[in-house]
Coordinates of C-alpha atoms in Angstrom, one line a residue:
Chain U
M1 CA 14.1 -4.3 33.9
G2 CA 13.2 -6.6 31.1
Q3 CA 12.9 -3.7 28.7
Q4 CA 16.3 -2.4 29.6
I5 CA 18.0 -5.6 28.9
V6 CA 16.3 -5.8 25.6
K7 CA 17.5 -2.4 24.6
V8 CA 21.1 -3.2 25.4
K9 CA 20.8 -6.3 23.2
N10 CA 19.3 -4.4 20.4
K11 CA 22.2 -2.0 20.3
K12 CA 24.5 -4.9 19.8
G13 CA 22.2 -6.2 17.2
I14 CA 21.6 -9.6 18.8
R15 CA 18.1 -11.0 18.8
V16 CA 17.4 -14.0 21.0
I17 CA 14.1 -15.1 19.6
P18 CA 14.4 -16.7 16.1
G19 CA 12.1 -15.9 13.2
F20 CA 12.7 -12.2 12.8
G21 CA 13.7 -12.4 9.2
L22 CA 10.9 -14.7 8.2
S23 CA 8.1 -12.8 9.9
M24 CA 9.4 -9.5 8.7
G25 CA 9.6 -10.8 5.2
V26 CA 6.1 -12.3 5.2
T27 CA 4.5 -9.3 6.9
L28 CA 6.1 -6.7 4.6
S29 CA 5.5 -8.6 1.3
M30 CA 1.9 -9.4 2.1
L31 CA 1.2 -5.9 3.3
S32 CA 2.8 -4.4 0.2
I33 CA 1.2 -6.7 -2.3
L34 CA -2.3 -6.7 -0.9
V35 CA -2.7 -3.2 0.6
L36 CA 0.1 -0.7 -0.1
I37 CA 0.7 -1.2 -3.9
P38 CA -3.0 -1.1 -4.8
L39 CA -3.3 2.0 -2.5
V40 CA -0.4 3.7 -4.3
S41 CA -2.3 3.4 -7.6
I42 CA -4.8 6.0 -6.4
F43 CA -2.0 8.5 -6.0
I44 CA -0.4 7.5 -9.3
S45 CA -3.8 8.0 -11.1
A46 CA -4.4 11.3 -9.2
G47 CA -0.9 12.5 -10.2
K48 CA -1.9 12.2 -13.8
L49 CA -4.8 14.6 -13.5
D50 CA -3.9 18.2 -14.0
F51 CA -4.8 20.5 -11.2
Q52 CA -7.7 22.3 -12.9
E53 CA -9.4 19.0 -13.7
F54 CA -8.9 17.9 -10.2
A55 CA -10.3 21.1 -8.7
E56 CA -13.3 21.0 -11.1
A57 CA -14.2 17.5 -10.1
V58 CA -13.9 18.1 -6.4
T59 CA -15.6 21.4 -6.2
S60 CA -18.7 20.7 -8.4
K61 CA -21.9 21.4 -6.5
Q62 CA -23.0 17.8 -6.5
V63 CA -19.7 16.6 -5.0
V64 CA -19.4 19.2 -2.3
S65 CA -23.0 18.4 -1.3
G66 CA -22.0 14.8 -1.2
Y67 CA -19.2 15.5 1.2
I68 CA -21.4 17.6 3.4
V69 CA -24.1 15.0 3.6
S70 CA -21.6 12.2 4.4
I71 CA -19.7 14.2 7.0
S72 CA -22.7 15.9 8.8
C73 CA -24.8 12.7 9.0
A74 CA -21.8 10.6 10.1
F75 CA -20.9 13.2 12.8
F76 CA -24.5 13.3 14.1
A77 CA -24.7 9.5 14.1
A78 CA -21.4 9.2 15.9
F79 CA -22.6 11.6 18.5
V80 CA -25.8 9.6 19.1
N81 CA -23.7 6.5 19.3
A82 CA -21.4 8.1 21.8
V83 CA -24.4 8.8 24.1
F84 CA -26.0 5.5 23.8
G85 CA -22.7 3.7 23.7
V86 CA -21.8 5.0 27.1
I87 CA -25.2 4.0 28.5
L88 CA -25.0 0.6 27.0
A89 CA -21.5 0.0 28.3
W90 CA -22.5 1.2 31.7
V91 CA -25.6 -1.1 31.8
L92 CA -23.5 -4.1 30.6
V93 CA -20.7 -3.6 33.0
R94 CA -22.4 -2.4 36.1
Y95 CA -25.7 -4.1 36.2
D96 CA -26.6 -7.8 36.4
F97 CA -30.0 -8.7 34.9
P98 CA -31.5 -11.6 33.0
G99 CA -30.6 -11.3 29.3
R100 CA -27.4 -9.4 29.9
R101 CA -25.3 -11.9 28.0
L102 CA -27.8 -11.8 25.1
M103 CA -27.6 -8.0 25.0
D104 CA -23.9 -8.2 25.1
G105 CA -23.8 -10.6 22.2
L106 CA -26.2 -8.5 20.1
I107 CA -24.0 -5.4 20.2
E108 CA -21.8 -6.9 17.5
L109 CA -24.7 -7.7 15.2
P110 CA -24.0 -4.7 12.9
F111 CA -20.5 -6.0 12.5
A112 CA -21.6 -9.5 11.5
L113 CA -24.7 -8.6 9.5
P114 CA -23.8 -7.9 5.8
T115 CA -24.3 -4.2 5.1
A116 CA -26.5 -4.7 2.1
V117 CA -29.0 -6.8 4.2
A118 CA -29.0 -4.1 6.9
G119 CA -29.5 -1.5 4.2
I120 CA -32.6 -3.1 2.6
S121 CA -34.2 -4.0 5.9
L122 CA -33.7 -0.5 7.4
T123 CA -35.1 1.0 4.2
Y124 CA -38.2 -1.2 4.5
L125 CA -38.6 -0.4 8.2
Y126 CA -38.4 3.3 7.8
S127 CA -40.2 3.7 4.4
D128 CA -43.7 5.1 4.5
E129 CA -45.2 1.7 4.5
G130 CA -42.7 0.2 6.9
W131 CA -43.4 -0.6 10.6
I132 CA -41.7 2.5 12.0
G133 CA -41.9 4.7 8.9
A134 CA -45.7 4.4 8.8
L135 CA -46.0 5.9 12.3
F136 CA -44.0 8.9 11.3
A137 CA -45.6 9.2 7.9
K138 CA -48.9 9.9 9.7
A139 CA -47.3 12.8 11.4
G140 CA -46.0 13.9 8.0
I141 CA -42.4 13.0 8.7
K142 CA -40.5 11.2 6.1
I143 CA -37.5 9.2 7.2
A144 CA -36.4 6.9 4.4
Y145 CA -34.8 8.8 1.4
T146 CA -34.0 11.7 3.6
R147 CA -30.9 12.7 5.6
T148 CA -32.6 11.4 8.7
G149 CA -32.7 7.9 7.1
I150 CA -29.0 8.2 6.3
T151 CA -28.2 9.1 9.8
I152 CA -30.2 6.2 11.2
A153 CA -28.3 3.7 8.9
M154 CA -25.0 5.2 10.1
I155 CA -26.1 4.9 13.7
F156 CA -26.8 1.2 13.0
V157 CA -23.3 0.5 11.7
G158 CA -21.6 2.5 14.4
I159 CA -23.2 1.0 17.5
P160 CA -20.4 -1.5 18.3
F161 CA -17.5 0.9 18.1
V162 CA -18.3 3.1 21.1
V163 CA -19.6 0.3 23.3
R164 CA -16.6 -1.9 22.6
A165 CA -14.2 1.0 23.2
V166 CA -15.7 2.1 26.5
Q167 CA -16.7 -1.3 28.0
P168 CA -13.2 -2.6 28.9
V169 CA -12.1 0.7 30.4
L170 CA -15.2 0.8 32.5
K171 CA -14.6 -2.8 33.6
R172 CA -11.1 -2.0 34.7
L173 CA -12.0 1.3 36.4
D174 CA -11.4 1.2 40.1
R175 CA -14.7 2.0 41.9
Q176 CA -13.0 3.4 44.9
Y177 CA -12.9 6.9 43.4
E178 CA -16.6 6.9 42.8
E179 CA -17.2 5.6 46.3
A180 CA -14.9 8.3 47.6
A181 CA -16.8 11.0 45.7
Q182 CA -20.1 9.7 47.0
M183 CA -18.9 9.6 50.5
L184 CA -17.7 13.2 50.2
G185 CA -21.3 14.1 49.3
A186 CA -21.4 14.1 45.6
G187 CA -24.7 13.0 44.0
R188 CA -24.8 10.1 41.5
I189 CA -25.0 12.3 38.5
Y190 CA -22.3 14.6 39.6
T191 CA -20.1 11.6 40.4
F192 CA -20.7 10.2 36.9
F193 CA -19.9 13.4 35.1
R194 CA -17.0 14.5 37.2
V195 CA -15.3 11.3 38.2
T196 CA -16.3 8.4 35.9
L197 CA -16.7 10.1 32.6
P198 CA -13.3 11.8 32.5
E199 CA -11.7 8.4 33.0
L200 CA -13.7 7.0 30.1
F201 CA -13.1 10.0 27.8
P202 CA -10.0 8.8 25.9
A203 CA -11.7 5.5 25.0
L204 CA -15.0 7.3 24.3
F205 CA -13.3 9.7 21.9
G206 CA -11.5 6.8 20.2
G207 CA -14.8 5.0 19.7
F208 CA -16.5 8.2 18.5
G209 CA -13.8 8.7 16.0
L210 CA -14.0 5.2 14.6
A211 CA -17.8 5.4 14.3
F212 CA -17.4 8.8 12.6
A213 CA -14.8 7.4 10.1
R214 CA -16.9 4.4 9.4
G215 CA -20.0 6.5 8.8
I216 CA -18.2 8.7 6.3
G217 CA -17.0 5.7 4.3
E218 CA -20.1 3.5 4.7
Y219 CA -21.8 2.5 1.5
G220 CA -23.8 -0.7 1.7
S221 CA -26.2 0.0 4.5
V222 CA -26.6 3.7 3.6
V223 CA -27.1 3.5 -0.2
F224 CA -30.5 2.0 -0.1
I225 CA -32.1 4.3 2.5
A226 CA -30.4 7.4 0.9
G227 CA -32.5 7.3 -2.2
N228 CA -29.8 9.2 -4.2
I229 CA -31.5 12.5 -4.7
P230 CA -28.8 14.7 -6.3
N231 CA -27.6 17.5 -4.0
E232 CA -30.0 16.2 -1.3
T233 CA -29.2 12.7 -0.2
Q234 CA -26.2 11.6 -2.2
I235 CA -23.4 10.4 -0.1
A236 CA -19.7 10.8 -1.1
P237 CA -19.0 7.1 -1.6
L238 CA -22.0 6.8 -3.9
L239 CA -20.7 9.7 -6.0
I240 CA -17.5 7.7 -6.6
M241 CA -19.7 4.7 -7.6
T242 CA -21.8 6.8 -10.0
K243 CA -18.7 8.2 -11.7
L244 CA -17.3 4.8 -12.1
E245 CA -20.4 3.5 -13.7
Q246 CA -20.2 6.4 -16.2
Y247 CA -16.5 5.5 -16.8
K248 CA -15.4 8.9 -15.5
Y249 CA -12.3 7.4 -13.8
S250 CA -10.5 10.6 -13.2
D251 CA -13.5 12.2 -11.5
A252 CA -13.9 9.1 -9.3
T253 CA -10.2 9.2 -8.4
A254 CA -10.3 12.9 -7.5
I255 CA -13.4 12.4 -5.2
A256 CA -11.8 9.3 -3.7
L257 CA -8.5 11.0 -3.0
V258 CA -10.2 13.8 -1.0
L259 CA -12.2 11.3 0.9
L260 CA -9.1 9.3 1.6
L261 CA -7.1 12.2 2.8
L262 CA -10.0 13.2 5.0
S263 CA -10.1 9.8 6.7
F264 CA -6.3 9.9 7.2
L265 CA -6.6 13.3 8.7
L266 CA -9.4 12.1 11.0
M267 CA -7.4 9.1 12.2
L268 CA -4.4 11.4 12.8
V269 CA -6.5 13.8 14.9
I270 CA -8.0 10.9 16.9
N271 CA -4.6 9.3 17.6
S272 CA -3.0 12.6 18.6
V273 CA -5.9 13.6 20.9
Q274 CA -5.8 10.2 22.5
I275 CA -2.0 10.3 23.1
Y276 CA -2.3 13.8 24.5
M277 CA -5.2 12.8 26.8
Q278 CA -3.3 9.8 28.0
R279 CA -0.2 11.8 28.8
F280 CA -2.3 14.4 30.5
S281 CA -4.1 12.0 32.7
K282 CA -0.8 10.3 33.7
E283 CA 0.6 13.6 35.0
Chain D
M1 CA -16.1 19.5 67.5
S2 CA -19.4 18.5 69.0
E3 CA -19.8 15.5 71.2
K4 CA -21.6 13.5 68.5
K5 CA -19.2 14.1 65.8
K6 CA -16.3 13.4 68.0
K7 CA -17.8 10.1 68.9
S8 CA -18.3 9.0 65.3
F9 CA -14.8 10.2 64.5
E10 CA -13.5 8.0 67.2
Q11 CA -15.5 5.2 65.9
D12 CA -14.0 5.6 62.5
I13 CA -10.5 5.5 63.9
T14 CA -11.0 2.6 66.3
G15 CA -12.2 0.0 63.9
D16 CA -15.9 0.5 63.6
G17 CA -14.9 2.7 60.6
I18 CA -15.5 0.0 57.9
N19 CA -19.0 -0.5 59.1
S20 CA -19.9 3.2 59.1
I21 CA -18.4 3.7 55.7
K22 CA -20.3 0.7 54.4
K23 CA -23.5 2.2 55.8
V24 CA -22.9 5.5 54.1
V25 CA -22.3 3.9 50.7
E26 CA -25.2 1.5 51.0
T27 CA -27.8 4.0 52.0
H28 CA -26.6 6.3 49.2
N29 CA -26.8 3.5 46.6
A30 CA -30.0 1.9 47.7
A31 CA -32.0 5.1 47.6
S32 CA -32.0 5.8 43.9
D33 CA -30.1 2.9 42.5
G34 CA -33.1 0.7 41.7
A35 CA -35.0 3.3 39.7
I36 CA -32.0 4.5 37.7
K37 CA -31.0 0.9 37.0
Y38 CA -34.3 0.0 35.5
V39 CA -34.6 3.2 33.5
L40 CA -31.1 2.7 32.0
I41 CA -31.8 -1.0 31.2
G42 CA -35.1 0.1 29.7
V43 CA -33.4 2.7 27.5
C44 CA -30.9 0.1 26.3
V45 CA -33.5 -2.5 25.6
V46 CA -35.7 -0.1 23.5
F47 CA -32.6 1.3 21.6
L48 CA -31.4 -2.2 20.7
F49 CA -34.8 -3.4 19.9
V50 CA -35.5 -0.6 17.5
M51 CA -32.0 -0.5 16.0
L52 CA -31.1 -4.2 15.9
V53 CA -33.9 -6.6 16.5
L54 CA -36.6 -4.9 14.3
P55 CA -34.4 -5.0 11.1
L56 CA -33.9 -8.7 11.7
A57 CA -37.6 -9.2 12.1
V58 CA -38.2 -7.3 8.9
V59 CA -36.0 -9.7 7.0
A60 CA -37.8 -12.8 8.5
V61 CA -41.3 -11.5 7.9
N62 CA -40.7 -10.3 4.4
A63 CA -38.8 -13.4 3.4
L64 CA -41.8 -15.6 4.3
K65 CA -44.4 -13.1 3.1
E66 CA -45.4 -15.2 0.1
G67 CA -45.2 -18.5 1.9
W68 CA -42.6 -21.3 2.1
A69 CA -42.8 -22.3 -1.6
A70 CA -41.8 -18.8 -2.8
Y71 CA -39.0 -18.7 -0.1
R72 CA -37.6 -22.1 -1.2
E73 CA -37.7 -21.1 -4.8
A74 CA -35.8 -17.9 -4.2
V75 CA -33.2 -19.6 -2.0
S76 CA -32.7 -22.6 -4.3
D77 CA -32.5 -20.4 -7.4
E78 CA -29.5 -21.2 -9.7
Y79 CA -28.0 -17.7 -9.3
T80 CA -28.4 -17.7 -5.6
I81 CA -26.5 -21.0 -5.3
K82 CA -23.8 -19.7 -7.5
A83 CA -23.6 -16.5 -5.5
F84 CA -23.5 -18.5 -2.3
K85 CA -20.5 -20.5 -3.6
L86 CA -18.6 -17.4 -4.6
T87 CA -19.3 -15.8 -1.2
L88 CA -17.9 -19.0 0.4
I89 CA -14.8 -19.0 -1.7
A90 CA -14.1 -15.3 -1.1
M91 CA -14.8 -15.7 2.6
V92 CA -12.5 -18.7 3.1
T93 CA -9.7 -17.3 1.0
A94 CA -9.8 -14.0 2.7
T95 CA -9.9 -15.5 6.2
V96 CA -7.0 -17.9 5.5
V97 CA -4.8 -15.2 4.0
N98 CA -5.6 -12.7 6.7
T99 CA -5.0 -15.3 9.4
I100 CA -1.5 -16.1 8.1
F101 CA -0.8 -12.4 7.8
G102 CA -2.2 -11.7 11.3
I103 CA 0.0 -14.4 13.0
F104 CA 3.2 -13.3 11.3
A105 CA 2.6 -9.6 11.7
S106 CA 1.7 -9.8 15.4
Y107 CA 4.6 -12.2 16.1
L108 CA 6.9 -9.6 14.4
L109 CA 5.5 -6.6 16.2
S110 CA 5.2 -8.1 19.6
K111 CA 8.4 -10.1 19.9
F112 CA 10.9 -7.8 18.2
Y113 CA 11.7 -4.2 18.6
F114 CA 12.9 -2.4 15.5
R115 CA 12.7 1.0 14.0
G116 CA 9.4 1.8 12.3
R117 CA 7.4 -0.5 14.5
E118 CA 4.6 2.0 15.1
L119 CA 4.6 3.0 11.5
L120 CA 4.1 -0.6 10.4
A121 CA 1.3 -1.1 12.9
S122 CA -0.6 2.0 11.6
L123 CA 0.0 0.9 7.9
I124 CA -1.7 -2.4 8.7
D125 CA -4.7 -0.5 10.1
I126 CA -5.2 1.5 6.9
P127 CA -8.0 -0.6 5.4
L128 CA -10.1 0.0 8.5
S129 CA -10.4 3.7 7.9
I130 CA -10.9 3.6 4.2
S131 CA -14.3 3.6 2.5
P132 CA -15.1 0.2 1.0
V133 CA -15.9 1.9 -2.3
I134 CA -12.3 3.3 -2.4
A135 CA -11.0 -0.1 -1.6
G136 CA -12.7 -1.4 -4.7
L137 CA -11.5 1.6 -6.7
V138 CA -7.8 1.1 -5.9
F139 CA -8.0 -2.4 -7.5
I140 CA -9.6 -1.0 -10.6
L141 CA -6.9 1.7 -10.8
T142 CA -4.2 -1.0 -10.4
F143 CA -5.5 -4.0 -12.5
G144 CA -8.2 -2.5 -14.7
N145 CA -7.8 -1.3 -18.3
I146 CA -6.7 2.1 -17.2
G147 CA -4.5 0.7 -14.4
W148 CA -0.7 0.7 -14.6
M149 CA -0.8 -3.1 -14.6
G150 CA -3.6 -3.3 -17.1
D151 CA -1.5 -3.7 -20.2
F152 CA 0.6 -6.4 -18.7
L153 CA -2.4 -8.4 -17.6
K154 CA -4.1 -7.9 -20.9
S155 CA -1.1 -9.3 -22.8
H156 CA -1.0 -12.3 -20.6
D157 CA -4.8 -12.7 -20.7
I158 CA -5.3 -12.5 -17.0
K159 CA -8.5 -11.1 -15.8
I160 CA -8.7 -9.6 -12.3
V161 CA -11.2 -6.7 -12.5
F162 CA -14.8 -7.8 -13.1
A163 CA -13.7 -11.4 -12.4
V164 CA -13.4 -13.7 -9.4
P165 CA -9.8 -12.8 -8.4
G166 CA -10.8 -9.2 -8.1
V167 CA -13.7 -10.1 -5.8
I168 CA -11.3 -12.1 -3.6
L169 CA -8.6 -9.4 -3.6
A170 CA -11.2 -6.7 -2.6
T171 CA -12.5 -8.9 0.2
I172 CA -9.0 -9.6 1.5
F173 CA -8.2 -5.9 1.4
V174 CA -11.3 -4.9 3.4
T175 CA -10.8 -7.5 6.2
F176 CA -7.0 -7.3 6.1
P177 CA -6.3 -6.1 9.7
F178 CA -9.0 -8.1 11.5
V179 CA -7.1 -11.1 12.8
F180 CA -4.0 -9.0 13.5
R181 CA -6.0 -6.6 15.6
E182 CA -7.4 -9.4 17.8
I183 CA -4.2 -11.3 18.5
F184 CA -1.6 -8.5 18.6
P185 CA -2.8 -7.0 21.9
V186 CA -2.8 -10.4 23.5
M187 CA 0.7 -11.3 22.3
N188 CA 2.0 -7.9 23.2
A189 CA 0.7 -8.2 26.7
Q190 CA 2.2 -11.6 27.1
G191 CA 5.7 -10.1 26.6
K192 CA 8.6 -12.1 25.3
E193 CA 10.4 -13.4 28.3
E194 CA 9.1 -16.9 27.8
E195 CA 10.1 -17.1 24.2
E196 CA 13.6 -15.7 25.1
A197 CA 14.0 -18.4 27.8
A198 CA 12.9 -21.1 25.4
S199 CA 15.2 -19.9 22.7
L200 CA 18.2 -19.7 25.1
M201 CA 17.4 -23.3 26.1
G202 CA 17.7 -24.3 22.5
A203 CA 14.2 -24.5 21.2
G204 CA 13.8 -23.8 17.5
G205 CA 11.5 -21.1 16.1
F206 CA 8.7 -23.4 15.1
T207 CA 8.7 -25.2 18.5
I208 CA 8.7 -21.8 20.3
F209 CA 5.7 -20.6 18.4
L210 CA 3.7 -23.8 18.7
R211 CA 4.5 -24.5 22.4
I212 CA 4.6 -21.0 23.9
T213 CA 3.2 -18.3 21.7
F214 CA 0.3 -20.2 20.2
P215 CA -1.3 -21.4 23.5
H216 CA -1.4 -17.9 24.8
M217 CA -3.2 -16.4 21.9
K218 CA -5.4 -19.3 20.6
W219 CA -8.7 -17.9 21.9
A220 CA -7.9 -14.4 20.5
L221 CA -7.0 -16.0 17.2
L222 CA -10.2 -18.0 17.0
Y223 CA -12.1 -14.8 17.8
G224 CA -10.3 -12.9 15.1
V225 CA -10.9 -15.6 12.6
I226 CA -14.6 -15.5 13.3
L227 CA -14.8 -11.7 13.0
C228 CA -12.8 -11.8 9.8
A229 CA -15.1 -14.4 8.3
A230 CA -18.2 -12.4 9.2
R231 CA -16.9 -9.3 7.5
A232 CA -15.7 -11.2 4.5
M233 CA -19.0 -12.8 4.1
G234 CA -20.9 -9.5 4.1
E235 CA -18.5 -7.2 2.2
F236 CA -20.6 -5.2 -0.2
G237 CA -19.1 -1.8 -1.2
A238 CA -15.6 -3.0 -2.3
V239 CA -16.9 -6.1 -4.1
S240 CA -19.7 -4.1 -5.7
V241 CA -17.2 -1.8 -7.4
I242 CA -14.9 -4.5 -8.7
S243 CA -17.3 -7.3 -9.5
G244 CA -19.1 -5.7 -12.5
H245 CA -22.3 -7.4 -11.3
L246 CA -22.0 -10.3 -13.7
R247 CA -24.8 -12.6 -12.7
G248 CA -23.8 -16.2 -12.0
K249 CA -20.1 -15.2 -12.4
T250 CA -18.9 -12.5 -10.0
N251 CA -22.0 -12.0 -7.9
T252 CA -21.7 -12.7 -4.2
L253 CA -24.7 -13.1 -2.0
P254 CA -24.8 -9.4 -0.8
L255 CA -24.6 -8.3 -4.5
H256 CA -27.3 -10.7 -5.4
V257 CA -29.5 -9.2 -2.7
E258 CA -29.0 -5.8 -4.2
I259 CA -29.9 -6.9 -7.7
L260 CA -33.1 -8.6 -6.6
Y261 CA -34.0 -5.5 -4.5
N262 CA -33.4 -3.2 -7.4
E263 CA -35.6 -5.4 -9.6
F264 CA -38.4 -4.9 -7.1
N265 CA -38.3 -8.6 -6.3
T266 CA -38.5 -7.8 -2.6
T267 CA -39.5 -11.2 -1.4
A268 CA -36.6 -12.9 -3.1
A269 CA -34.2 -10.2 -1.9
F270 CA -35.3 -10.7 1.7
A271 CA -35.2 -14.5 1.3
V272 CA -31.6 -14.4 0.1
S273 CA -30.9 -11.9 2.9
S274 CA -32.3 -14.4 5.4
I275 CA -29.5 -16.8 4.5
L276 CA -27.0 -14.1 5.4
V277 CA -28.8 -13.2 8.6
L278 CA -28.7 -16.9 9.6
L279 CA -25.0 -17.0 8.9
A280 CA -24.4 -13.8 10.8
L281 CA -26.4 -15.1 13.8
L282 CA -24.4 -18.3 13.7
I283 CA -21.1 -16.4 13.7
L284 CA -22.3 -14.2 16.6
A285 CA -23.2 -17.3 18.6
A286 CA -19.8 -18.8 17.8
R287 CA -18.2 -15.6 18.9
N288 CA -20.0 -15.6 22.2
I289 CA -19.2 -19.3 22.9
V290 CA -15.5 -18.6 22.2
E291 CA -15.5 -15.6 24.5
W292 CA -17.3 -17.6 27.2
K293 CA -14.9 -20.5 26.9
A294 CA -11.9 -18.2 27.0
E295 CA -13.3 -16.6 30.2
T296 CA -13.9 -19.9 32.0
K297 CA -10.4 -21.2 30.9
Q298 CA -8.9 -18.0 32.4
K299 CA -10.7 -18.5 35.6
Q300 CA -9.5 -22.0 35.9
T301 CA -5.8 -21.1 35.6

């Protein structure tokens, strides 16, 4: 009912609550000055490039390999995070055990810890002399300065996204459906995959997408462990950085523009899939 | 229907039903629940230990590797202190700016309906999906020598790129939506009936905000501020692009860590890192206290 009344009022153009003009003004001007105008610069600069220049910059072997490394590692990391994120959310919501609060608090560590610090300590940990790296080095497996290392760093930064997306949904989930399924004879695993997981899926997908996007753009925690071997472990954000250091602004802009469009596309896909799934589940 | 089944069916109907349902559920759960529970908890503990706790331990161990004296020297180094100050300035400015924005924007989007509301909300979220390196790049392309505002700034002798204002701007950009994202859902869920009633009874805008809107969202606000401060403190990519790495001038703590690390001064790098780790842990603790307080307050009301 409340909503209907509001709509009628809006048609007449009367707003009851004061402060519309002020908050609209502050919001729009801050958003434009701090985010939108700087962001437009990248399109202005890209517009100055002629197409051939742009195509050459974006399709060079080094750049394409950078995109592939960033996207594939980020995808794999997001996938690992999706699996562990659901397990973590499940354990935190459904079980009670000593240290649960601590575990819950730790989840946000990758968010609070500066990425550069995470980067150097992960690099040390997984290098051939590091605590974990040494174990694998004996078996002849190198982790730091390979794509495996990049993926691990991306897993680190992505942990909170899936957990924090799934956790509230799981908390709100009515357990009567699971109980019903079990009473009808479904096993626990069957119940989880056929009853619980479908309910979590929109949130899980959203968290996966955010972790994926974050992984593609991540710089600080990845750059140290990546080792920057051309065509091998160079990530796309690092390529932008290198071009900037060489004062090749147009190349940097071109690479950045593709990366930017990629992340917008990703967000668009995530949002539409989520909207579609929510509609679908309501019907 | 056999006699036995009939009997249990009758029992279900006549009121013993709850008990028999309970029995089915309980036996089902008790059988495998214990084992699964501990396996899953174990998986989580190992995962978090390897992914989160070990990196922290690495920082602590390496920072103190050469003893307290070396640690103190690295931490009290002139450049470290300068970097610490700049980090603090950028962090406080970004948090204040983004808090002001977050409050106005979520008030606007939750209390008023207007065309383009969804568009505005997604525009605010843009910095989240952008690589920090690109965030730094856009400021170079705006205010740098090649940027379209470059000539204007040069003629007025204002330096933004490779200077402190650039560092602050980049930090603001990267943490822009954080406060908004925390308080908007809370304000949106609260609805606007209370504000409308207050307004019809003659309360002014400021009173309405202070007496009605603010009490509803204060915990979310505090939470958002903490989160924003944490990210602002640790921002690396964007600041790295725009700062120009001028030691003692535009170096923030995370950049200082990078420089020390690249100079193979590992102990000092980890020592400086340990300051950031401590700050991060403090912020996490504050976050959890806020959450806990908010929960207990909610239970009371």
